[in-house]
JSON list of C-alpha atoms in Angstrom, two decimals:
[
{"chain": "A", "resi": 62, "resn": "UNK", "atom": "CA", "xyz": [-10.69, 9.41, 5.02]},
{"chain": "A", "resi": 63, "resn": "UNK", "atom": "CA", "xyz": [-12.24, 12.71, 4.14]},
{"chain": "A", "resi": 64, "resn": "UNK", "atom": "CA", "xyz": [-9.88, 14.93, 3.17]},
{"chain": "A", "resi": 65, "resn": "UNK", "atom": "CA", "xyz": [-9.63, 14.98, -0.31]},
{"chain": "A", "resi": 66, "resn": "UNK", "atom": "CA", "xyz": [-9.91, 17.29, -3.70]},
{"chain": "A", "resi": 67, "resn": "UNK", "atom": "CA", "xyz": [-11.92, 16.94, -7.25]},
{"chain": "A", "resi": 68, "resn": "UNK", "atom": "CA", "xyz": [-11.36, 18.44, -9.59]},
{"chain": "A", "resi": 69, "resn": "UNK", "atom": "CA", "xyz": [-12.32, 17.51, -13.51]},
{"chain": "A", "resi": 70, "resn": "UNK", "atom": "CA", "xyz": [-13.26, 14.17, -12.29]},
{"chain": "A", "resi": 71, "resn": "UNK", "atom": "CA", "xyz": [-9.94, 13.47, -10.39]},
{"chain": "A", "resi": 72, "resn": "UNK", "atom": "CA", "xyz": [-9.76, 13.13, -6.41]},
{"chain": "A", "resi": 73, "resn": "UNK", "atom": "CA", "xyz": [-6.55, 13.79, -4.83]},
{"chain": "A", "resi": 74, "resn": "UNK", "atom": "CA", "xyz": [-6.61, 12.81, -0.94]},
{"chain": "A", "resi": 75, "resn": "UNK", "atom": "CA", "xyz": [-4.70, 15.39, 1.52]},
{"chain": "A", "resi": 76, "resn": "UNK", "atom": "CA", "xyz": [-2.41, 14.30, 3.87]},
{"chain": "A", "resi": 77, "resn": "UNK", "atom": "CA", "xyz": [-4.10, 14.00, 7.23]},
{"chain": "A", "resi": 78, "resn": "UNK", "atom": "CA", "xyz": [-4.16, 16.59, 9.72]},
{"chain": "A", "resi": 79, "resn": "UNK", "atom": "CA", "xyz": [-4.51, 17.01, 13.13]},
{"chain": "A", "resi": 80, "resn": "UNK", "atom": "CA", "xyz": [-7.83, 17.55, 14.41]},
{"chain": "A", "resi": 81, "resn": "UNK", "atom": "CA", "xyz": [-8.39, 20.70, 15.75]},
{"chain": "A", "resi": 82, "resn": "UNK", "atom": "CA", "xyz": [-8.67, 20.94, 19.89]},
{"chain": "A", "resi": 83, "resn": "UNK", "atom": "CA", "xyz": [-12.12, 20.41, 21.01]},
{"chain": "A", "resi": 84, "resn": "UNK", "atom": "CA", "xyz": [-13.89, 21.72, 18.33]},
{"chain": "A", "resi": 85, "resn": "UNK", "atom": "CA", "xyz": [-16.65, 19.79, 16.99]},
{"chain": "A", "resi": 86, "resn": "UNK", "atom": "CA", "xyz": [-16.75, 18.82, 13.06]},
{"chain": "A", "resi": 87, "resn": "UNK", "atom": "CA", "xyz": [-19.22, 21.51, 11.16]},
{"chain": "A", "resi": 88, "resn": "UNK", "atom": "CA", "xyz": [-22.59, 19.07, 10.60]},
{"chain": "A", "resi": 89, "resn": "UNK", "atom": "CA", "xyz": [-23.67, 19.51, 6.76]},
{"chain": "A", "resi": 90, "resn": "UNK", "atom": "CA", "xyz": [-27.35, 20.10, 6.12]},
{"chain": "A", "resi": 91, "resn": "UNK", "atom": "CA", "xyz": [-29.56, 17.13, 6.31]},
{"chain": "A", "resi": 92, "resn": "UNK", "atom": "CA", "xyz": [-30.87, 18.82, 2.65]},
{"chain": "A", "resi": 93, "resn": "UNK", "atom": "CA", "xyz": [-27.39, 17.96, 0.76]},
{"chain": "A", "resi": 94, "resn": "UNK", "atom": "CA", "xyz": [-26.80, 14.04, -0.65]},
{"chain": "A", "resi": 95, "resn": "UNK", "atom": "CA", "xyz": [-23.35, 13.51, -1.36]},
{"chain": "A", "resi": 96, "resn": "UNK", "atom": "CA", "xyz": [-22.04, 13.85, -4.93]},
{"chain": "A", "resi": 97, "resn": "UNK", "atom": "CA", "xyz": [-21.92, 11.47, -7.38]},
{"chain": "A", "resi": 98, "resn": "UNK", "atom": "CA", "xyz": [-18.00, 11.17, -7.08]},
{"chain": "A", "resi": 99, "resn": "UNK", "atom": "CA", "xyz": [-18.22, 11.25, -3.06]},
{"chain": "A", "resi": 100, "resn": "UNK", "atom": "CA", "xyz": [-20.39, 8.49, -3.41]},
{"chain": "A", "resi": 101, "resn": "UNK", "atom": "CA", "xyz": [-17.68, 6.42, -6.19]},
{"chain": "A", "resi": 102, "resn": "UNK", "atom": "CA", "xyz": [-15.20, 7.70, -3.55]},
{"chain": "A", "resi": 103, "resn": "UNK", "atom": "CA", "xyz": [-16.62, 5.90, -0.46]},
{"chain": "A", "resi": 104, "resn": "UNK", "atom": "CA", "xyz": [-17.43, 2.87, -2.59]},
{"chain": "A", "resi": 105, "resn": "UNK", "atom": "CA", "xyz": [-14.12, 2.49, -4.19]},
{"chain": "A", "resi": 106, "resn": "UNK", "atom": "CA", "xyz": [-12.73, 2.59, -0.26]},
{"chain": "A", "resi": 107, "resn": "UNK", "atom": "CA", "xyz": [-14.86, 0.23, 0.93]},
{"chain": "A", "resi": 108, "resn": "UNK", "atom": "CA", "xyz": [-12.89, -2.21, -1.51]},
{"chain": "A", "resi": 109, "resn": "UNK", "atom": "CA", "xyz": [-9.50, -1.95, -0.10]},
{"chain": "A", "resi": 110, "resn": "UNK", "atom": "CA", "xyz": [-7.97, -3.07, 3.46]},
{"chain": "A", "resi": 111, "resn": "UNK", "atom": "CA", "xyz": [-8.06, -0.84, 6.26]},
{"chain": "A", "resi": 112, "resn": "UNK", "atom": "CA", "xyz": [-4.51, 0.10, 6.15]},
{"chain": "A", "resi": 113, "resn": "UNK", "atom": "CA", "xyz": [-4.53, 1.25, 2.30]},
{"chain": "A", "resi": 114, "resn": "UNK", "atom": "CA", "xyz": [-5.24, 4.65, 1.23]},
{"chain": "A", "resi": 115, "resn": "UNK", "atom": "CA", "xyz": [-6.03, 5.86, -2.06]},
{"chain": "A", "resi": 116, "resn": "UNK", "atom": "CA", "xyz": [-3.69, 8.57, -2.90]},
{"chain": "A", "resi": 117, "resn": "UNK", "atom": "CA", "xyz": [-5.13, 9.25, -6.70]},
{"chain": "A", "resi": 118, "resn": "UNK", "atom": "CA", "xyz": [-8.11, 8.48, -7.99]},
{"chain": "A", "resi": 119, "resn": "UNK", "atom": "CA", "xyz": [-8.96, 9.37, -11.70]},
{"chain": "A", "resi": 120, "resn": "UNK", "atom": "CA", "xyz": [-12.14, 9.18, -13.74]},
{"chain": "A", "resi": 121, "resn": "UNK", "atom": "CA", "xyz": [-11.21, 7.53, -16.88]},
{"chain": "A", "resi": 122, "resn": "UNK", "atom": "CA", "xyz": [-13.35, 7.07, -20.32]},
{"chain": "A", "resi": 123, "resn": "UNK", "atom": "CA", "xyz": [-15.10, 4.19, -21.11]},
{"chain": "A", "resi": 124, "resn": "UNK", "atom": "CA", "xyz": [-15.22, 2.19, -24.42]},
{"chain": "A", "resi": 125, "resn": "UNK", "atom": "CA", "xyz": [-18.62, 1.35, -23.26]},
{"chain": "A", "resi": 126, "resn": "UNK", "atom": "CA", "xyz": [-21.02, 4.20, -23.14]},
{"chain": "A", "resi": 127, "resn": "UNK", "atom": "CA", "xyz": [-22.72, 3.72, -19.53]},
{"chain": "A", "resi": 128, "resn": "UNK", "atom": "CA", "xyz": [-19.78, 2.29, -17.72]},
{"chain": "A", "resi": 129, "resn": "UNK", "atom": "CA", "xyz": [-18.25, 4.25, -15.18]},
{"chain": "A", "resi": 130, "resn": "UNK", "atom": "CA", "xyz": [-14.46, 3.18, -14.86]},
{"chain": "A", "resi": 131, "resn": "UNK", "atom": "CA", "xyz": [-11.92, 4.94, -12.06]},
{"chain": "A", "resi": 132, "resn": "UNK", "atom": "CA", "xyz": [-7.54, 4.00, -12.26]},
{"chain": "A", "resi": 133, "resn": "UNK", "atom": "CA", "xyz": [-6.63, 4.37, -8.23]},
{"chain": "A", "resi": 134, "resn": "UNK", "atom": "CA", "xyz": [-2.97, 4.90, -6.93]},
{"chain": "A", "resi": 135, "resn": "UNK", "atom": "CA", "xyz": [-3.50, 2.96, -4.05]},
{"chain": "A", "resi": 136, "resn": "UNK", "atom": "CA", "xyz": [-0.35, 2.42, -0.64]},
{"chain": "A", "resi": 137, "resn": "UNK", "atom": "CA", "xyz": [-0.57, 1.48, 2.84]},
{"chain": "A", "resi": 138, "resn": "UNK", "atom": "CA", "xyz": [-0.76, 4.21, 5.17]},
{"chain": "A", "resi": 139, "resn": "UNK", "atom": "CA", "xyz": [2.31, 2.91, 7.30]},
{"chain": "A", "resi": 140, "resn": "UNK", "atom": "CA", "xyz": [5.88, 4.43, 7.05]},
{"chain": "A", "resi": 141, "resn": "UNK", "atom": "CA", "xyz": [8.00, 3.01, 4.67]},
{"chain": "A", "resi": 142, "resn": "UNK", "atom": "CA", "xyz": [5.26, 1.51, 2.46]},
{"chain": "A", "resi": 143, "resn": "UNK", "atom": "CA", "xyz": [5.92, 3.25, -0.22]},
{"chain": "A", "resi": 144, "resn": "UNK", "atom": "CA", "xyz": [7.71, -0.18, -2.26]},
{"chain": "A", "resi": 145, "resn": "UNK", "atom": "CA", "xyz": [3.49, -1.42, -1.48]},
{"chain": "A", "resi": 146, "resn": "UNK", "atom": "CA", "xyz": [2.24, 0.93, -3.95]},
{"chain": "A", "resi": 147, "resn": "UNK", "atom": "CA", "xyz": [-0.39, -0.78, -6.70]},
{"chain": "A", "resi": 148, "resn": "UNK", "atom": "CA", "xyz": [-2.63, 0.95, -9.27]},
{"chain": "A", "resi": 149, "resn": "UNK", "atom": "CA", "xyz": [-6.35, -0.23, -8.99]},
{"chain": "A", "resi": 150, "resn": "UNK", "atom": "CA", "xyz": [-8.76, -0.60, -12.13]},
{"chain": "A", "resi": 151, "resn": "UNK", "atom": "CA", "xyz": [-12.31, 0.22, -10.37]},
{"chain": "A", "resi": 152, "resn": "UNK", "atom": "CA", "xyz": [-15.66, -0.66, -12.30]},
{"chain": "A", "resi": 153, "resn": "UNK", "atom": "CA", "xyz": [-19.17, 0.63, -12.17]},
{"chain": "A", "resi": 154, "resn": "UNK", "atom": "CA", "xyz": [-21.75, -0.58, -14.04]},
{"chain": "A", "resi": 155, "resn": "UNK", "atom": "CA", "xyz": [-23.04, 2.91, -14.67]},
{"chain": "A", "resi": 156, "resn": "UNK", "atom": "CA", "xyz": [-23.56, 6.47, -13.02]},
{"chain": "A", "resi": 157, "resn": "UNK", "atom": "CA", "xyz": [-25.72, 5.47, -10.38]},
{"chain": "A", "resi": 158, "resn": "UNK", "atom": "CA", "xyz": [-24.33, 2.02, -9.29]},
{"chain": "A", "resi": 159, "resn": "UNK", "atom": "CA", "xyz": [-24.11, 1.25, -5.73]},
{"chain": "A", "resi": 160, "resn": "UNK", "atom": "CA", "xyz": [-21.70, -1.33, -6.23]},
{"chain": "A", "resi": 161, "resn": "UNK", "atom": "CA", "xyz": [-18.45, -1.55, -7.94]},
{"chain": "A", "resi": 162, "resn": "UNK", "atom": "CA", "xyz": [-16.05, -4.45, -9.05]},
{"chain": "A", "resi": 163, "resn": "UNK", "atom": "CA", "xyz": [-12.06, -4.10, -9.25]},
{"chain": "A", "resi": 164, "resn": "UNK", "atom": "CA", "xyz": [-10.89, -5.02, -12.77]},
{"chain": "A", "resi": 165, "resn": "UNK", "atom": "CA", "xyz": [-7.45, -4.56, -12.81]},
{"chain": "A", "resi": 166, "resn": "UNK", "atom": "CA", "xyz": [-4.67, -5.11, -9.97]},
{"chain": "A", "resi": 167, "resn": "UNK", "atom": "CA", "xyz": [-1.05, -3.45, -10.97]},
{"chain": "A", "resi": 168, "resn": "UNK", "atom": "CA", "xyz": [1.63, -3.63, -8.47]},
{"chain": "A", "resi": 169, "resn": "UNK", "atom": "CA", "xyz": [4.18, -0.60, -8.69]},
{"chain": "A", "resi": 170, "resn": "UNK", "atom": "CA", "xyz": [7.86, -2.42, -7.86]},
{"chain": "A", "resi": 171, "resn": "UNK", "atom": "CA", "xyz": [10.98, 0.20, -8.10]},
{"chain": "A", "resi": 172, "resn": "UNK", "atom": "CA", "xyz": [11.82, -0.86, -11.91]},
{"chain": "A", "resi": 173, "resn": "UNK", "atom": "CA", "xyz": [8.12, -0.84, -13.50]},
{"chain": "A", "resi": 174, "resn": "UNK", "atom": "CA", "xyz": [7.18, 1.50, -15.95]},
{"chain": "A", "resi": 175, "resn": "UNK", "atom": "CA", "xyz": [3.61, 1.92, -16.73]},
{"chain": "A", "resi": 176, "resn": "UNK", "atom": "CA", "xyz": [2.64, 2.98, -20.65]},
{"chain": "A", "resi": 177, "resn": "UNK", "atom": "CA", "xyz": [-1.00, 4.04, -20.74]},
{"chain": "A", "resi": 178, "resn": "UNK", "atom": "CA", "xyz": [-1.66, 4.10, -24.49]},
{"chain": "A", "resi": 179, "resn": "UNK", "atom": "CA", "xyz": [-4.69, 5.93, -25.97]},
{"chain": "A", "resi": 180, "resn": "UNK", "atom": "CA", "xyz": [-6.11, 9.76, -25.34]},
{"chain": "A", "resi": 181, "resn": "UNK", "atom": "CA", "xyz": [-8.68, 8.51, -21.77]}
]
């Protein structure tokens, strides 16, 4: 996917859109490298199967000073998936990491409530 927003370290994905009729995408300038946070992004997706989408990713603080940790809201693309829903706890070992490890798996059933304690 790459439709999505950041903004203060969170990335919301859009809902996808229909491609406009025979127009090609714009290219970007050979000049610009991605961001760090495009680059999280991309890695974080490369994690999950090809039928999940992340629909929230947040930057979240780190006890540890050069540990980079994201908390994903993460559901299967099809209809009537929503009861598939799972919050992902995504590790990188620090800013510039090319590689990331997934800490944390919390599926979402109807009756769970979630109680995220602390100010990150």
């Amino acid at each position: 996917r790459q439709s999505f927003v950041m903004v203060k370290g969170a990335a919301r994905l859009l809902p996808a859109e229909e491609p406009p009729p025979a127009d090609p995408p714009p290219a970007e300038p050979p000049c610009k490298a991605p961001g760090q946070q495009e680059q999280h992004l991309h890695l974080m997706m490369q994690l999950l199967r090809p039928q999940d989408a992340i629909r929230l990713a947040v930057r979240l603080e780190s006890a540890r000073p050069r540990r980079v940790r994201y908390l994903l809201v993460v559901r299967p693309e099809e209809a009537g998936a929503e009861a598939e829903t799972a919050l992902l706890g995504v590790d990188f070992a620090h800013e510039g990491a090319t590689c990331c490890t997934l800490g944390m798996v919390l599926p979402l059933w109807s009756d769970t409530q979630v109680f995220l304690d602390g100010d990150g």
